[in-house]
């Protein structure tokens, strides 16, 4: 009986931790978009804070916050960027949610996936992660906005003309700068507060 009760409390604690982590991730992703404001869909923002918020969410809470990240991007789309709700929007949100995860998994192959030393960030690994996330996010969104849009979603429409070089330069620069900026700000000011208040929900990458 005691064992069953303990298991029930343990499972309840895990569920509360899961929900709390996803809510915090959603909040970080949405607030980062709110700070940035409206954007041009085909030109990257000079400092794209949201990819930093997504990356930091995975570093703090693990892949279990994918849902919170994805919902945070969707809410940003509807209430900040005024999306029309097309499949193209959802695919871009999916790409944004997956890019840092793919980067983190890729870094594990090179044994560079240790991002924390105690309470401190390992800056070299984090910078490399921000660069990889920016590259992957840029390439995924370029693929979605060209090949997927023109050949899969809207083959009946004239192909969307995109300046590929400008797209890559603006997206990659904004992603890398925004990613590094947000992660460092979080590491210096916000993460210690979260760690002090609710240390059990952290699952550092």
Short mmCIF file of C-alpha atoms in Angstrom, two decimals:
data_model
loop_
_atom_site.label_atom_id
_atom_site.label_comp_id
_atom_site.label_asym_id
_atom_site.label_seq_id
_atom_site.Cartn_x
_atom_site.Cartn_y
_atom_site.Cartn_z
CA UNK A 1 0.00 0.00 0.00
CA UNK A 2 2.83 2.36 0.95
CA UNK A 3 4.71 1.50 -2.25
CA UNK A 4 1.61 2.25 -4.36
CA UNK A 5 1.14 5.58 -2.58
CA UNK A 6 4.79 6.52 -3.13
CA UNK A 7 4.54 5.57 -6.80
CA UNK A 8 1.39 7.68 -7.15
CA UNK A 9 3.16 10.70 -5.64
CA UNK A 10 6.20 10.06 -7.84
CA UNK A 11 4.07 9.85 -11.01
CA UNK A 12 2.13 12.97 -9.99
CA UNK A 13 5.39 14.81 -9.40
CA UNK A 14 6.66 13.81 -12.84
CA UNK A 15 3.44 15.02 -14.46
CA UNK A 16 3.58 18.35 -12.62
CA UNK A 17 7.21 18.74 -13.67
CA UNK A 18 6.34 17.93 -17.28
CA UNK A 19 3.48 20.45 -17.39
CA UNK A 20 5.48 23.15 -15.58
CA UNK A 21 8.45 22.74 -17.92
CA UNK A 22 6.24 22.98 -21.01
CA UNK A 23 4.48 26.09 -19.68
CA UNK A 24 7.82 27.77 -18.98
CA UNK A 25 9.12 26.82 -22.44
CA UNK A 26 5.95 28.14 -24.08
CA UNK A 27 6.28 31.39 -22.11
CA UNK A 28 9.94 31.87 -23.08
CA UNK A 29 9.25 31.20 -26.75
CA UNK A 30 6.26 33.54 -26.86
CA UNK A 31 7.95 36.37 -24.91
CA UNK A 32 11.00 36.22 -27.18
CA UNK A 33 8.71 36.69 -30.21
CA UNK A 34 6.85 39.50 -28.44
CA UNK A 35 10.13 41.33 -27.86
CA UNK A 36 11.12 40.92 -31.50
CA UNK A 37 7.70 41.94 -32.85
CA UNK A 38 6.33 41.39 -36.35
CA UNK A 39 8.71 40.06 -39.00
CA UNK A 40 9.16 39.73 -42.75
CA UNK A 41 8.58 36.09 -43.63
CA UNK A 42 11.34 35.83 -46.24
CA UNK A 43 13.96 38.08 -44.62
CA UNK A 44 15.52 37.04 -41.34
CA UNK A 45 15.39 39.35 -38.33
CA UNK A 46 18.81 40.84 -37.39
CA UNK A 47 18.55 39.38 -33.86
CA UNK A 48 16.17 36.41 -33.87
CA UNK A 49 15.71 35.84 -30.15
CA UNK A 50 13.17 33.06 -30.50
CA UNK A 51 15.64 30.44 -31.66
CA UNK A 52 17.65 31.24 -28.53
CA UNK A 53 14.53 30.75 -26.41
CA UNK A 54 13.84 27.41 -28.10
CA UNK A 55 17.42 26.24 -27.70
CA UNK A 56 17.54 27.28 -24.04
CA UNK A 57 14.24 25.50 -23.39
CA UNK A 58 15.75 22.23 -24.61
CA UNK A 59 18.97 22.81 -22.67
CA UNK A 60 17.07 23.43 -19.43
CA UNK A 61 14.22 20.94 -19.70
CA UNK A 62 15.17 18.42 -22.38
CA UNK A 63 13.20 17.25 -25.40
CA UNK A 64 10.07 16.75 -23.25
CA UNK A 65 9.18 20.44 -23.85
CA UNK A 66 8.82 20.02 -27.62
CA UNK A 67 5.05 20.51 -27.32
CA UNK A 68 5.43 23.72 -25.32
CA UNK A 69 7.95 25.05 -27.84
CA UNK A 70 5.74 24.19 -30.81
CA UNK A 71 2.62 25.71 -29.25
CA UNK A 72 4.62 28.80 -28.29
CA UNK A 73 5.62 29.32 -31.93
CA UNK A 74 2.05 28.76 -33.14
CA UNK A 75 0.70 31.31 -30.64
CA UNK A 76 3.42 33.75 -31.70
CA UNK A 77 2.34 33.26 -35.30
CA UNK A 78 -1.31 34.01 -34.69
CA UNK A 79 -1.03 36.84 -32.13
CA UNK A 80 2.25 38.55 -33.04
CA UNK A 81 3.01 37.78 -36.70
CA UNK A 82 -0.65 37.59 -37.83
CA UNK A 83 -0.41 34.26 -39.63
CA UNK A 84 -3.15 33.17 -41.96
CA UNK A 85 -2.92 29.63 -40.60
CA UNK A 86 -1.63 27.93 -43.76
CA UNK A 87 0.22 24.61 -43.88
CA UNK A 88 3.32 26.62 -44.75
CA UNK A 89 3.11 28.39 -41.39
CA UNK A 90 2.80 25.11 -39.50
CA UNK A 91 5.76 23.61 -41.34
CA UNK A 92 7.86 26.66 -40.49
CA UNK A 93 6.84 26.29 -36.84
CA UNK A 94 7.82 22.61 -36.96
CA UNK A 95 11.18 23.49 -38.50
CA UNK A 96 11.80 26.09 -35.80
CA UNK A 97 10.91 23.58 -33.08
CA UNK A 98 13.11 20.81 -34.48
CA UNK A 99 16.24 22.73 -35.53
CA UNK A 100 17.86 23.07 -32.05
CA UNK A 101 16.92 19.46 -31.23
CA UNK A 102 18.63 18.23 -34.39
CA UNK A 103 21.65 20.38 -33.53
CA UNK A 104 21.83 18.97 -29.99
CA UNK A 105 21.57 15.38 -31.25
CA UNK A 106 24.23 16.07 -33.88
CA UNK A 107 26.59 17.45 -31.24
CA UNK A 108 26.19 14.26 -29.22
CA UNK A 109 27.85 12.41 -32.11
CA UNK A 110 30.91 14.65 -31.71
CA UNK A 111 30.74 14.37 -27.90
CA UNK A 112 30.15 18.11 -27.55
CA UNK A 113 26.75 17.84 -25.90
CA UNK A 114 27.84 18.76 -22.38
CA UNK A 115 26.50 22.30 -22.06
CA UNK A 116 26.63 22.76 -18.28
CA UNK A 117 29.45 22.38 -15.78
CA UNK A 118 27.57 22.46 -12.50
CA UNK A 119 25.58 25.70 -12.62
CA UNK A 120 27.69 27.28 -15.37
CA UNK A 121 27.31 27.13 -19.14
CA UNK A 122 30.17 25.78 -21.21
CA UNK A 123 30.28 28.75 -23.58
CA UNK A 124 32.30 27.06 -26.34
CA UNK A 125 29.74 24.28 -26.71
CA UNK A 126 26.80 26.68 -26.48
CA UNK A 127 28.23 28.95 -29.18
CA UNK A 128 28.76 25.95 -31.44
CA UNK A 129 25.19 24.84 -30.68
CA UNK A 130 23.81 28.29 -31.57
CA UNK A 131 25.71 28.23 -34.87
CA UNK A 132 24.49 24.73 -35.72
CA UNK A 133 20.91 25.57 -34.78
CA UNK A 134 21.04 28.67 -36.97
CA UNK A 135 22.42 26.76 -39.95
CA UNK A 136 19.88 23.94 -39.65
CA UNK A 137 16.96 26.33 -39.10
CA UNK A 138 17.98 28.42 -42.12
CA UNK A 139 18.33 25.43 -44.43
CA UNK A 140 15.06 23.84 -43.29
CA UNK A 141 13.10 27.05 -43.78
CA UNK A 142 14.72 27.66 -47.16
CA UNK A 143 13.65 24.16 -48.24
CA UNK A 144 10.10 24.74 -46.95
CA UNK A 145 9.76 28.15 -48.61
CA UNK A 146 11.06 26.94 -51.97
CA UNK A 147 10.73 23.23 -52.76
CA UNK A 148 7.88 22.37 -50.39
CA UNK A 149 5.90 25.53 -51.13
CA UNK A 150 6.29 25.40 -54.90
CA UNK A 151 6.11 21.66 -55.56
CA UNK A 152 4.06 20.21 -52.70
CA UNK A 153 1.74 22.80 -51.16
CA UNK A 154 0.95 25.13 -54.06
CA UNK A 155 2.05 23.52 -57.33
CA UNK A 156 -0.81 25.26 -59.17
CA UNK A 157 0.55 28.72 -58.31
CA UNK A 158 3.51 30.48 -59.94
CA UNK A 159 6.76 29.54 -58.11
CA UNK A 160 7.70 31.87 -55.28
CA UNK A 161 10.82 33.79 -56.26
CA UNK A 162 13.32 34.04 -53.41
CA UNK A 163 16.74 35.65 -53.30
CA UNK A 164 18.45 32.57 -51.89
CA UNK A 165 21.67 34.32 -50.93
CA UNK A 166 19.85 37.12 -49.08
CA UNK A 167 17.57 34.58 -47.40
CA UNK A 168 20.50 32.48 -46.15
CA UNK A 169 22.58 35.46 -45.03
CA UNK A 170 19.78 37.23 -43.16
CA UNK A 171 18.31 34.13 -41.54
CA UNK A 172 21.63 32.61 -40.52
CA UNK A 173 23.02 35.86 -39.12
CA UNK A 174 19.85 36.65 -37.16
CA UNK A 175 19.56 33.09 -35.84
CA UNK A 176 23.14 32.88 -34.63
CA UNK A 177 23.27 36.34 -33.04
CA UNK A 178 19.79 35.99 -31.52
CA UNK A 179 20.49 32.49 -30.28
CA UNK A 180 23.73 33.41 -28.52
CA UNK A 181 22.26 36.62 -27.09
CA UNK A 182 19.16 35.00 -25.59
CA UNK A 183 21.02 32.00 -24.18
CA UNK A 184 23.61 34.17 -22.43
CA UNK A 185 20.98 36.52 -20.99
CA UNK A 186 19.00 33.54 -19.70
CA UNK A 187 22.10 31.90 -18.25
CA UNK A 188 23.12 35.05 -16.40
CA UNK A 189 19.78 36.24 -15.02
CA UNK A 190 16.81 33.89 -15.47
CA UNK A 191 18.13 30.33 -15.14
CA UNK A 192 19.53 30.87 -11.60
CA UNK A 193 16.08 32.07 -10.52
CA UNK A 194 14.35 29.02 -12.05
CA UNK A 195 16.97 26.76 -10.50
CA UNK A 196 16.42 28.32 -7.07
CA UNK A 197 12.61 28.28 -7.16
CA UNK A 198 11.87 24.97 -8.91
CA UNK A 199 15.10 22.99 -9.32
CA UNK A 200 13.30 19.67 -9.87
CA UNK A 201 11.84 20.62 -13.24
CA UNK A 202 15.27 21.30 -14.73
CA UNK A 203 16.76 18.59 -16.90
CA UNK A 204 19.85 20.22 -18.25
CA UNK A 205 21.20 19.06 -21.60
#
